[in-house]
Short mmCIF file of C-alpha atoms and ligand atoms in Angstrom, two decimals:
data_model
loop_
_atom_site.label_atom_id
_atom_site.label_comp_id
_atom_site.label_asym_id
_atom_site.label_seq_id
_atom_site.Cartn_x
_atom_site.Cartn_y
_atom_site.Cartn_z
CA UNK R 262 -9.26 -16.57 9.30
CA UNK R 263 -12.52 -15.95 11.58
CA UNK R 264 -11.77 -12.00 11.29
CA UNK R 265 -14.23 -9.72 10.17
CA UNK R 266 -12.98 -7.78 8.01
CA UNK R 267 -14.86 -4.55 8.35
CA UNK R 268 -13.48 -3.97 11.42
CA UNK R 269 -10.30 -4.33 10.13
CA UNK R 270 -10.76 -0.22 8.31
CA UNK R 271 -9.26 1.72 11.55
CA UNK R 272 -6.08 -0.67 12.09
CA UNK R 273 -5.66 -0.34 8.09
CA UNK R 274 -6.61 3.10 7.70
CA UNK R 275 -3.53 3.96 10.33
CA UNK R 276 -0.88 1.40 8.81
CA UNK R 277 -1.52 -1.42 12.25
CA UNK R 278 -1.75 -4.59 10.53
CA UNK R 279 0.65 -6.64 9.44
CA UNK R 280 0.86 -7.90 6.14
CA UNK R 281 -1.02 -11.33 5.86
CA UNK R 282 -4.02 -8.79 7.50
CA UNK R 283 -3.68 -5.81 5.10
CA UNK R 284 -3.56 -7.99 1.97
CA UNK R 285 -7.02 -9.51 3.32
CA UNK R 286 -8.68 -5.94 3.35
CA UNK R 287 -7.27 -4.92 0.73
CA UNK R 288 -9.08 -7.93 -1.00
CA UNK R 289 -12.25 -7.25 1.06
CA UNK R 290 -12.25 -3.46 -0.49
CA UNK R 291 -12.73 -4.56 -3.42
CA UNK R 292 -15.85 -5.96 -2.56
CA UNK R 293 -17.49 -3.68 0.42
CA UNK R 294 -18.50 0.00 -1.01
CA UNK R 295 -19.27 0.60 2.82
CA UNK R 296 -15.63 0.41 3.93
CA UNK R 297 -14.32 1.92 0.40
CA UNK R 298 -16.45 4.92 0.48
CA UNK R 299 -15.33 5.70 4.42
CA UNK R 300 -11.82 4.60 4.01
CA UNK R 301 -11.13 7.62 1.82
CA UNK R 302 -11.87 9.99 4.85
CA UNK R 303 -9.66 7.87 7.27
CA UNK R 304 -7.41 8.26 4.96
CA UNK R 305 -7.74 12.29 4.37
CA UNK R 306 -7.55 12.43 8.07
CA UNK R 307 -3.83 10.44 8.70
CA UNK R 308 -2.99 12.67 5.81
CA UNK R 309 -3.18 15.52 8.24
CA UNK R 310 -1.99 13.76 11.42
CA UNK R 311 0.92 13.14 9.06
CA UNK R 312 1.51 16.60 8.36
CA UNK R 313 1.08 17.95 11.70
CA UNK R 314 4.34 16.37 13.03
CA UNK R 315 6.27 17.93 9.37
CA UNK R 316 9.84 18.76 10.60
CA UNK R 317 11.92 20.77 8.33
CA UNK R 318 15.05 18.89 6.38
CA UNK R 319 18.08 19.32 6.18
CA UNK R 320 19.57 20.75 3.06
CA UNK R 321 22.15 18.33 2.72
CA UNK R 322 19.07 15.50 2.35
CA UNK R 323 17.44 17.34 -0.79
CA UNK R 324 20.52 17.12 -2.82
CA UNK R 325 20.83 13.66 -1.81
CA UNK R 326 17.15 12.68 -2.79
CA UNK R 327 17.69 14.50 -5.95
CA UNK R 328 21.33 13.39 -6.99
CA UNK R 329 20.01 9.34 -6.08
CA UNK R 330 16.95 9.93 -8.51
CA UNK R 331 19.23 11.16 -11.12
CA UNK R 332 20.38 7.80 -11.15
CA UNK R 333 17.48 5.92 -10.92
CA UNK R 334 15.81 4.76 -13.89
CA UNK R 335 11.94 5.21 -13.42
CA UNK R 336 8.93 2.72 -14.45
CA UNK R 337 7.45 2.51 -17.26
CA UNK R 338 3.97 2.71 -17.71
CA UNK R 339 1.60 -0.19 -18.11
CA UNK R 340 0.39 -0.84 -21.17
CA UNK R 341 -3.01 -2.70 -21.08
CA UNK R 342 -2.63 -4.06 -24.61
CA UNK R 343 -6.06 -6.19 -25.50
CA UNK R 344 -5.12 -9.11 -27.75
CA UNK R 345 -7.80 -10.90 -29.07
CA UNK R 346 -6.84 -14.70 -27.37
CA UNK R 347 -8.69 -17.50 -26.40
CA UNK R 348 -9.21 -16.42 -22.93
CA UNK R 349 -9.66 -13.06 -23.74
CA UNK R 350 -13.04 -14.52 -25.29
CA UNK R 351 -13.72 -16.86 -22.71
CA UNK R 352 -13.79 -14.00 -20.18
CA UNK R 353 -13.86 -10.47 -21.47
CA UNK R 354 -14.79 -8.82 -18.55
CA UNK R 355 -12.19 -10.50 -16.44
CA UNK R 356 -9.32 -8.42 -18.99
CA UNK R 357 -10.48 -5.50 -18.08
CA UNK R 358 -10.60 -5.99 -14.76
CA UNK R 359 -7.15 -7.59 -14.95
CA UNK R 360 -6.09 -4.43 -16.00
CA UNK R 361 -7.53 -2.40 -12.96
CA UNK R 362 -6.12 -4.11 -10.81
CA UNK R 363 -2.67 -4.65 -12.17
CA UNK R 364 -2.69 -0.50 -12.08
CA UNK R 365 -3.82 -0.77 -8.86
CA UNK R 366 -1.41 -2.97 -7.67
CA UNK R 367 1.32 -1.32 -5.78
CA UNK R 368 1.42 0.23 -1.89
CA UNK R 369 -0.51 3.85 -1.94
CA UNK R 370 -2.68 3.29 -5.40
CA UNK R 371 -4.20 0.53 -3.79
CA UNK R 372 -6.25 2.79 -1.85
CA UNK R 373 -6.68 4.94 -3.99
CA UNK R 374 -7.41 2.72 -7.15
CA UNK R 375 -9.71 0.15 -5.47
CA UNK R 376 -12.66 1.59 -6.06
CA UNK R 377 -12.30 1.30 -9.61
CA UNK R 378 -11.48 -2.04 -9.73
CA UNK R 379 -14.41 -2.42 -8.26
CA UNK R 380 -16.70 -1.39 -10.30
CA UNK R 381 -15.26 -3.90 -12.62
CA UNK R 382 -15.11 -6.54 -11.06
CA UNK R 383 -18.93 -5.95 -10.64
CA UNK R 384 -19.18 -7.58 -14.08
CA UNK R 385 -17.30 -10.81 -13.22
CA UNK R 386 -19.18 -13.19 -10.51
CA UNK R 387 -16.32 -15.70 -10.48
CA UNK R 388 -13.68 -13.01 -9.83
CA UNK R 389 -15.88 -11.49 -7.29
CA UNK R 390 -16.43 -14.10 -5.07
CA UNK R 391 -12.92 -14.93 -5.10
CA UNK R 392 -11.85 -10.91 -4.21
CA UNK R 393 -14.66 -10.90 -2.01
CA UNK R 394 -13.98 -14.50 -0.41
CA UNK R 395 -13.52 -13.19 3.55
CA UNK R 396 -10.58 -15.67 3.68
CA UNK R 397 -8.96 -14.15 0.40
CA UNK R 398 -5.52 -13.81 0.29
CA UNK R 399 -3.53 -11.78 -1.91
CA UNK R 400 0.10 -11.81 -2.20
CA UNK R 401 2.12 -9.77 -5.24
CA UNK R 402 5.39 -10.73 -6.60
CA UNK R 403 7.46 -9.32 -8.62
CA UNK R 404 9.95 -10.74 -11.67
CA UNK R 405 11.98 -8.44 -13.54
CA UNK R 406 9.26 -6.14 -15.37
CA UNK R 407 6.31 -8.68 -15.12
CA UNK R 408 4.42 -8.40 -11.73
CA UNK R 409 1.82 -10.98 -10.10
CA UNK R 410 -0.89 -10.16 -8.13
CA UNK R 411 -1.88 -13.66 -6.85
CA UNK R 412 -5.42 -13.59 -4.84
CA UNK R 413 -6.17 -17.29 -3.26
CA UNK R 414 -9.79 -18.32 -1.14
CA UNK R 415 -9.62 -21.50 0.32
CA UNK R 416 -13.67 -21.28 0.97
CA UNK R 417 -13.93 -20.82 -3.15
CA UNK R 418 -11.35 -23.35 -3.64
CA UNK R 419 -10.29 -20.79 -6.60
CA UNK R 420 -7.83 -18.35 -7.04
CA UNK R 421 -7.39 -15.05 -9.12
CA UNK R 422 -3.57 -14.09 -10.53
CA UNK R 423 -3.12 -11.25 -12.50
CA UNK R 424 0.16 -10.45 -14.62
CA UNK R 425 1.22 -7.83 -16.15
CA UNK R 426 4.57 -6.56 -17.89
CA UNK R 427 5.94 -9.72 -18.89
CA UNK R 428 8.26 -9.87 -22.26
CA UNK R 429 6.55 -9.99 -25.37
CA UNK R 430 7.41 -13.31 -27.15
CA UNK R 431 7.47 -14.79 -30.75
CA UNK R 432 6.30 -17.77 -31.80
CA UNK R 433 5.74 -18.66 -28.22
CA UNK R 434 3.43 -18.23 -24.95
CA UNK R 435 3.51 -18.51 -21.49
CA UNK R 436 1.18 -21.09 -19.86
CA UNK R 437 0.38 -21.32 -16.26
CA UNK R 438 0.33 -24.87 -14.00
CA UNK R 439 -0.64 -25.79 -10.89
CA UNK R 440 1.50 -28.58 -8.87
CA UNK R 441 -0.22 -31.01 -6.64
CA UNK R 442 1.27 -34.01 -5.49
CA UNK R 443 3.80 -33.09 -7.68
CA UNK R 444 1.42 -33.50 -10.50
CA UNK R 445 1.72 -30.89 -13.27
CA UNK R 446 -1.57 -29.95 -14.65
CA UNK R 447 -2.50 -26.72 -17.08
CA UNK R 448 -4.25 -23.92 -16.09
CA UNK R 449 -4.09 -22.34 -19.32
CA UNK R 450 -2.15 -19.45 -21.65
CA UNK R 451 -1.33 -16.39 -20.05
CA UNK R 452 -1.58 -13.48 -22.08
CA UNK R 453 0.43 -9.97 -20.83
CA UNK R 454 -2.14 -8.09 -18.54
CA UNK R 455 -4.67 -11.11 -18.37
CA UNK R 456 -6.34 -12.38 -15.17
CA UNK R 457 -7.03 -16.10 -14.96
CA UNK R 458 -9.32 -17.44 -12.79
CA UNK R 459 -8.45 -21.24 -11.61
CA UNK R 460 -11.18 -23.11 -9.47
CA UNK R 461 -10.61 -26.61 -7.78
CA UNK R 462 -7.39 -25.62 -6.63
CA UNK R 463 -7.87 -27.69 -3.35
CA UNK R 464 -4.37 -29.18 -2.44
CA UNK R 465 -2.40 -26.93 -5.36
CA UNK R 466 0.93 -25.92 -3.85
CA UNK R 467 2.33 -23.76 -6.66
CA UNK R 468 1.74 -22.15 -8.79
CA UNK R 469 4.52 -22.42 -12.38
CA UNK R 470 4.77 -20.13 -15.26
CA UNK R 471 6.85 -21.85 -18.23
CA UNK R 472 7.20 -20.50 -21.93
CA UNK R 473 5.95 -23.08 -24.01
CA UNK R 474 5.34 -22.80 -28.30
CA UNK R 475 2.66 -21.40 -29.49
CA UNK R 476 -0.71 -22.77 -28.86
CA UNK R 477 1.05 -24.23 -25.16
CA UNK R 478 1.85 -27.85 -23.88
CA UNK R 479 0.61 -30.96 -22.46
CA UNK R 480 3.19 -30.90 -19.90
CA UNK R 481 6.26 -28.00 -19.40
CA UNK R 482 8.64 -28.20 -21.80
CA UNK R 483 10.85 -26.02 -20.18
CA UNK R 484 12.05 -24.58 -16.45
CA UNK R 485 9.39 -22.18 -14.81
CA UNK R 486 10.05 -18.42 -15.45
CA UNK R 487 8.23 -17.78 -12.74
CA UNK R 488 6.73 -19.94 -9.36
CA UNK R 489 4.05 -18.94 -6.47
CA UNK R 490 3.55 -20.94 -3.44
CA UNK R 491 0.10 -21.28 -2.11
CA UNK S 253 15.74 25.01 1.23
CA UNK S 254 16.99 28.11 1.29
CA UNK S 255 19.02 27.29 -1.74
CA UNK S 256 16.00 25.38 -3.62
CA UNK S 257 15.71 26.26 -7.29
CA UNK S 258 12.10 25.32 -7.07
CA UNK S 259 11.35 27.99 -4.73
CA UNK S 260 9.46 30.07 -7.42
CA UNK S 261 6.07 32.58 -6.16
CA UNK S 262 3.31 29.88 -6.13
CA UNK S 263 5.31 27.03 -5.84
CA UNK S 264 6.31 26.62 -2.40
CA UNK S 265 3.99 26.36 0.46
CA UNK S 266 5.09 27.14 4.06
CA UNK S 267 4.04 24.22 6.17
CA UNK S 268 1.73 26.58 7.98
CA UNK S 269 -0.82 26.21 5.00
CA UNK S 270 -1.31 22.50 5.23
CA UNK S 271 -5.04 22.59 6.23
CA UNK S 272 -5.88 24.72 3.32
CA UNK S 273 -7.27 22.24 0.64
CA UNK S 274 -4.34 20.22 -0.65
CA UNK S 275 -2.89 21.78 -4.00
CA UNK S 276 -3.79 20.56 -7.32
CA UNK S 277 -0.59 21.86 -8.48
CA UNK S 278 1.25 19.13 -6.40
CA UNK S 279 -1.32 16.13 -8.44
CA UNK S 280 0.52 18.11 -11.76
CA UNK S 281 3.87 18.05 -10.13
CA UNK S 282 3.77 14.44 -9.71
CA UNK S 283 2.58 14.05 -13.18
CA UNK S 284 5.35 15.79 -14.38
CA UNK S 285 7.38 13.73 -12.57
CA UNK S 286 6.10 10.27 -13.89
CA UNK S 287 7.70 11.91 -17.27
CA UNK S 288 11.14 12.31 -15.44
CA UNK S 289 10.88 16.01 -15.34
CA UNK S 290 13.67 16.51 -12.21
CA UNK S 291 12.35 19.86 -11.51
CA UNK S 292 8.96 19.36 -10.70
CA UNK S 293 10.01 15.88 -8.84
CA UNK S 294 12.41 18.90 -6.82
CA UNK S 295 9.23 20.71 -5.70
CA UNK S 296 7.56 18.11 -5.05
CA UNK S 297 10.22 16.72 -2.43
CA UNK S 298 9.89 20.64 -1.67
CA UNK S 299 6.40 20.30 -0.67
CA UNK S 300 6.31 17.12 0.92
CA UNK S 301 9.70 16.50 2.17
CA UNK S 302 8.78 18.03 5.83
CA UNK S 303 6.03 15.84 6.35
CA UNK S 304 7.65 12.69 5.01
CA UNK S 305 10.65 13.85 7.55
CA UNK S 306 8.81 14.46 10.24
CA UNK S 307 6.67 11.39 10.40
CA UNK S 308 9.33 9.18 9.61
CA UNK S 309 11.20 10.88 12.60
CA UNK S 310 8.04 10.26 14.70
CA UNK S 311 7.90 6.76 13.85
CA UNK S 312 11.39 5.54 13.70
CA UNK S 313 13.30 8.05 16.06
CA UNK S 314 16.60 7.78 15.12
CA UNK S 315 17.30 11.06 12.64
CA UNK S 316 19.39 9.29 10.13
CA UNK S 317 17.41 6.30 9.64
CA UNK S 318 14.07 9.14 9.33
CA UNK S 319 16.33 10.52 6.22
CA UNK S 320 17.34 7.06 5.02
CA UNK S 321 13.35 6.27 4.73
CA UNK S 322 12.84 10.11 3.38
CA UNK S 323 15.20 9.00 0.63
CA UNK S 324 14.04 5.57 0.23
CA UNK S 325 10.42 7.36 -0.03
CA UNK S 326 11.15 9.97 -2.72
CA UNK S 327 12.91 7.63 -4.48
CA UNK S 328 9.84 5.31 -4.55
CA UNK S 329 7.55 7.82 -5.60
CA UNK S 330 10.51 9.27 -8.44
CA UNK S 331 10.42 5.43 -9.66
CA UNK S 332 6.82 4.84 -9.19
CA UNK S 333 5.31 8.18 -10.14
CA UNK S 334 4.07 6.19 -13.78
CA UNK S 335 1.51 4.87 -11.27
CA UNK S 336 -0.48 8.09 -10.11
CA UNK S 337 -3.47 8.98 -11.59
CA UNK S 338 -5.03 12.19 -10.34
CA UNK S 339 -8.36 11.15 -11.45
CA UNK S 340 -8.55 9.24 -8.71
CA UNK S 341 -6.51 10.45 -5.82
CA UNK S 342 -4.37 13.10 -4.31
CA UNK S 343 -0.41 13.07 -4.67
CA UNK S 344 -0.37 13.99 -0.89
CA UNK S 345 -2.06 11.05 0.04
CA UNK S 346 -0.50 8.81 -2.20
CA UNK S 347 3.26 10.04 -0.92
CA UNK S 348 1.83 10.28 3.20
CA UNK S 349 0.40 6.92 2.84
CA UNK S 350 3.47 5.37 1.25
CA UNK S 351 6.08 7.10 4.14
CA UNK S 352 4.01 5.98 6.71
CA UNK S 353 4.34 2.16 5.43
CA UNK S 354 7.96 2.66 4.68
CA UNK S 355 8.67 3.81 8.54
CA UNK S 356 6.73 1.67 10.03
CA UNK S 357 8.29 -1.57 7.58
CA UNK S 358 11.35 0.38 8.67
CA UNK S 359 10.47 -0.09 12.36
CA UNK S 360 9.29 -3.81 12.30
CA UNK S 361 12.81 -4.03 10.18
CA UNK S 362 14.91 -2.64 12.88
CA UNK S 363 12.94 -4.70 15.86
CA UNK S 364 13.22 -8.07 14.36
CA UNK S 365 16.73 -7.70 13.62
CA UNK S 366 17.57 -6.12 17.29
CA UNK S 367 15.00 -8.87 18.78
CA UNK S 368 17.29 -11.34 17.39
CA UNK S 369 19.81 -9.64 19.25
CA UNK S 370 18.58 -8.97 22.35
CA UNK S 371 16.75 -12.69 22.69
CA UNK S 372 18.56 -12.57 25.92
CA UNK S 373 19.03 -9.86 27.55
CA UNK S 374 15.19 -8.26 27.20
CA UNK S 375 14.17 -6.80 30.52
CA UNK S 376 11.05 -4.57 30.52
CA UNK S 377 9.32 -2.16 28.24
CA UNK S 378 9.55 1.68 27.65
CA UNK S 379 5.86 0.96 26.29
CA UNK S 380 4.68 3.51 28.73
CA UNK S 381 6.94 6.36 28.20
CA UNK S 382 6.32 5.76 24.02
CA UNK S 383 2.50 6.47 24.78
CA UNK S 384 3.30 9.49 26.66
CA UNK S 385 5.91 11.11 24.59
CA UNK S 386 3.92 10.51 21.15
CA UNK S 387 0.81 12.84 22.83
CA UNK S 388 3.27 16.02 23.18
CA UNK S 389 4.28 18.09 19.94
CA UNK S 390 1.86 18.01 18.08
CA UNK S 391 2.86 21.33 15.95
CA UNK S 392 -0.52 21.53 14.12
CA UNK S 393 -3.33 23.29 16.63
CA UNK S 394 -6.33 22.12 14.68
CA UNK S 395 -4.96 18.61 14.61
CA UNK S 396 -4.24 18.92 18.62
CA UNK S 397 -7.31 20.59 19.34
CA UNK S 398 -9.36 17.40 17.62
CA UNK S 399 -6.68 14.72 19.61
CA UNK S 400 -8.14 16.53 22.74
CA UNK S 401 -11.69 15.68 22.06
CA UNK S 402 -11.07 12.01 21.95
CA UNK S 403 -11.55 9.56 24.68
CA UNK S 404 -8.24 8.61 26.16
CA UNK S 405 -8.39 5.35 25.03
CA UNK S 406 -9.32 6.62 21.22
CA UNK S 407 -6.66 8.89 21.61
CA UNK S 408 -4.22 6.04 23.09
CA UNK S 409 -4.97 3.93 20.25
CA UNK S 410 -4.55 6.61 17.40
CA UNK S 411 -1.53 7.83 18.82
CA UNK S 412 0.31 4.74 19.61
CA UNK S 413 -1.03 2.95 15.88
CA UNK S 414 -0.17 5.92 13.64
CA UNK S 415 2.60 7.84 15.53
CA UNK S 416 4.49 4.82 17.16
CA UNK S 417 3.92 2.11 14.42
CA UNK S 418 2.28 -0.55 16.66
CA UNK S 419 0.01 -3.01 15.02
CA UNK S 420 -3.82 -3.20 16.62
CA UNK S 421 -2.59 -6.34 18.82
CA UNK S 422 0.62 -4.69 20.25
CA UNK S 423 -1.87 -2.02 21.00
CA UNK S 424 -4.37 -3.98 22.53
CA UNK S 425 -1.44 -5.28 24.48
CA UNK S 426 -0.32 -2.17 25.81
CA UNK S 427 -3.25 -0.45 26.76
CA UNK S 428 -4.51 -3.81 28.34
CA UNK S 429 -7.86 -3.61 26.08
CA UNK S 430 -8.82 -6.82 23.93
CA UNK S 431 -8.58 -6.89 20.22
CA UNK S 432 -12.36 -6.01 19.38
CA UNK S 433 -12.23 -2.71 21.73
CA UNK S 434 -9.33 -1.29 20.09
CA UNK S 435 -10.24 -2.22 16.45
CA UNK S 436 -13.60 0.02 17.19
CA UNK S 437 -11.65 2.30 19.06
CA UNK S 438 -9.31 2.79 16.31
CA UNK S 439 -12.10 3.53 14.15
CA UNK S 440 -14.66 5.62 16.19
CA UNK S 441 -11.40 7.86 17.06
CA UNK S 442 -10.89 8.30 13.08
CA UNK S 443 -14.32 9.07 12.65
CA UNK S 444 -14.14 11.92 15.44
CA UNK S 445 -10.91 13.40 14.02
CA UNK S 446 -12.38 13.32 10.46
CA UNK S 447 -15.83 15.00 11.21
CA UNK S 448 -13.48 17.50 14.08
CA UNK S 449 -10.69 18.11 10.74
CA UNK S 450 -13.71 18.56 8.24
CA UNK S 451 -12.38 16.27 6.10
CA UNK S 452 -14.78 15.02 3.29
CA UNK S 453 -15.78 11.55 3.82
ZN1 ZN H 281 -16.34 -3.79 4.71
#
């Protein structure tokens, strides 16, 4: 992508791009305090062109909104538990920042949360350049409770995934691969609310999460829980 | 709303207050409701509810799909609410950004699935009547009066990006301007409303 991304703020600010083009600006906010500082006041100002068109409801719509909810079991909130791991050693900083943007994951926070994450990600060069990469990529999945936030530069040949909410386990940990040539290789443990950071990812197609015993495999010892193309 | 239980002195706000600075109380409300407190999720959908309405109606046209995406919105924002933190944004925005992409994912919904239809039998556009009709209505004077001091084209491109759900291209494509024009006009047009609403930057 030969975009620049800065000029992407209007056609974000007022919801016109599509979806491959708001994940990249979304990536490039987290790097560019010049388009995070004047998005909020785009932002403030669709707020109002949204409320100058307000129409008033019908009744019959509020007791439909609030008999649904009723019904509707509602999130929980992330927990950013901090468990002293391997990689939590090999990259504190990264954790934290795993954490941000996990919590900022989701449609509105992201605007509203990015800035935060950025001052994060500040600490961590690696994650930066990826976030920062102007052909970044994010994409987010989600899997039961456990969401993905999955954020991919071809020009770093690295990639950022952050997870959050997945089961708790015993005895037993998840482990992340990348498949190439339908090669398996390890890209390391995956603790709940990490952020990995995988480089030489050139040719990777996907991305597998597996539950393997404690202290992780050589190769998957069992089906993927979870799988992200590239 | 006449019958709303949430209708208590304070609480409510007629839609005529809007340009006063957003309540904190509606920040708490949403708090409240990330604990599943149903009555302050109620006055929240009390505050709000016009303004999801309306621009969903504005973007999407048809009235019961704009109260299928109300619903789908509250219901996000009920489910979601665990999310919000006030320390570092308003509940306003956070609900008027989220109905905004839920109508317009509504809209791109709707026009794949009736492109796939219509492959055929497409004739012309009512691109041009869109552009006109989105100008008129606008209920809020402050918000018209700024609209008025943009350049047409500014104007074009706000109107048809934010009221009609176009992305920049399909923009570019109906007001015959390339793809670097109406990204800057996009944003220079933002820029004049904001400093013309007084919004903070
Ligand atoms: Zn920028």
């Amino acid at each position: 992508m030969t975009v620049d991304l800065h000029s992407l703020i209007g056609p974000y600010a007022l919801g016109a791009l599509d979806e491959d083009e708001r994940d990249a600006f979304e990536s490039h906010l987290d790097a560019c305090p010049t388009c995070a500082e004047e998005l909020g006041g785009f932002v403030a100002t669709t707020v109002r062109l949204g409320e100058a068109v307000a129409e008033e409801p019908p009744a019959a719509l509020r007791a439909s909104i609030l008999a649904a909810a009723a019904q509707t079991p509602q999130e929980r909130p992330t927990v950013v538990a901090m468990r002293p791991r391997s990689l939590r050693k090999r990259l504190p900083s990264l954790i934290a920042a795993a954490a941000m943007i996990v919590a900022a994951a989701g449609v509105a926070g992201y605007v509203i949360e990015h800035q935060q994450v950025q001052e994060y990600q500040a600490e961590s060069s690696n994650v930066e350049q990826v976030m920062t990469a102007s052909d970044a990529v994010t994409t987010e999945s989600q899997l039961g409770s456990a969401s993905m936030r999955l954020t991919h530069s071809r020009s770093q040949d690295a990639l950022v995934l952050a997870v959050s909410g997945l089961p708790a386990l015993d005895n037993e940990t998840y482990q992340l691969w990348t498949v190439r040539d339908g090669v398996t290789t390890s890209a390391g443990l995956v603790d709940d609310s990490d952020l990995l950071y995988v480089d030489q990812v050139d040719g990777v197609e996907q991305l597998a999460l597996t539950v393997e015993p404690a202290g992780g495999s050589e190769r998957p010892t069992s089906l993927p829980v979870a799988t992200m193309q590239l | 709303m006449a019958t709303s239980p949430a209708s208590r002195p304070g609480d409510s706000r007629p839609l005529s207050a809007v340009d006063s600075d957003p309540a904190p109380d509606l920040d708490d409300l949403l708090v409240r409701t990330a604990r599943g407190d149903d009555q302050a999720f109620a006055a929240l959908y009390d505050a709000l509810g016009a303004s999801v309405l309306g621009l969903a109606r504005r973007l999407v046209r048809n009235p019961a799909r704009a109260e299928e995406v109300t619903q789908e919105v509250f219901l996000q924002v009920w489910r979601t609410a665990t999310r919000f933190d006030p320390d570092r944004g308003r509940a306003k925005t956070w609900v008027l950004v989220l109905a905004h992409r839920r109508a317009v994912d509504a809209i791109r919904h709707d026009q794949a699935a009736s492109d796939r239809e219509d492959a055929y039998e497409w004739v012309g556009s009512d691109h041009d009547v869109v552009s006109e009709e989105v100008i008129v209505n606008l209920e809020h004077q402050q918000v018209r009066r700024c609209m008025d001091g943009l350049t047409e084209l500014q104007r074009e491109a706000v109107n048809l990006a934010y009221y009609g759900g176009y992305t920049y291209p399909e923009v570019a494509e109906l007001l015959d301007a390339n793809l670097a024009t109406v990204k800057t006009r996009m944003r220079d047009g933002l820029i004049r409303l904001r400093d013309c609403m007084g919004v903070a930057a």
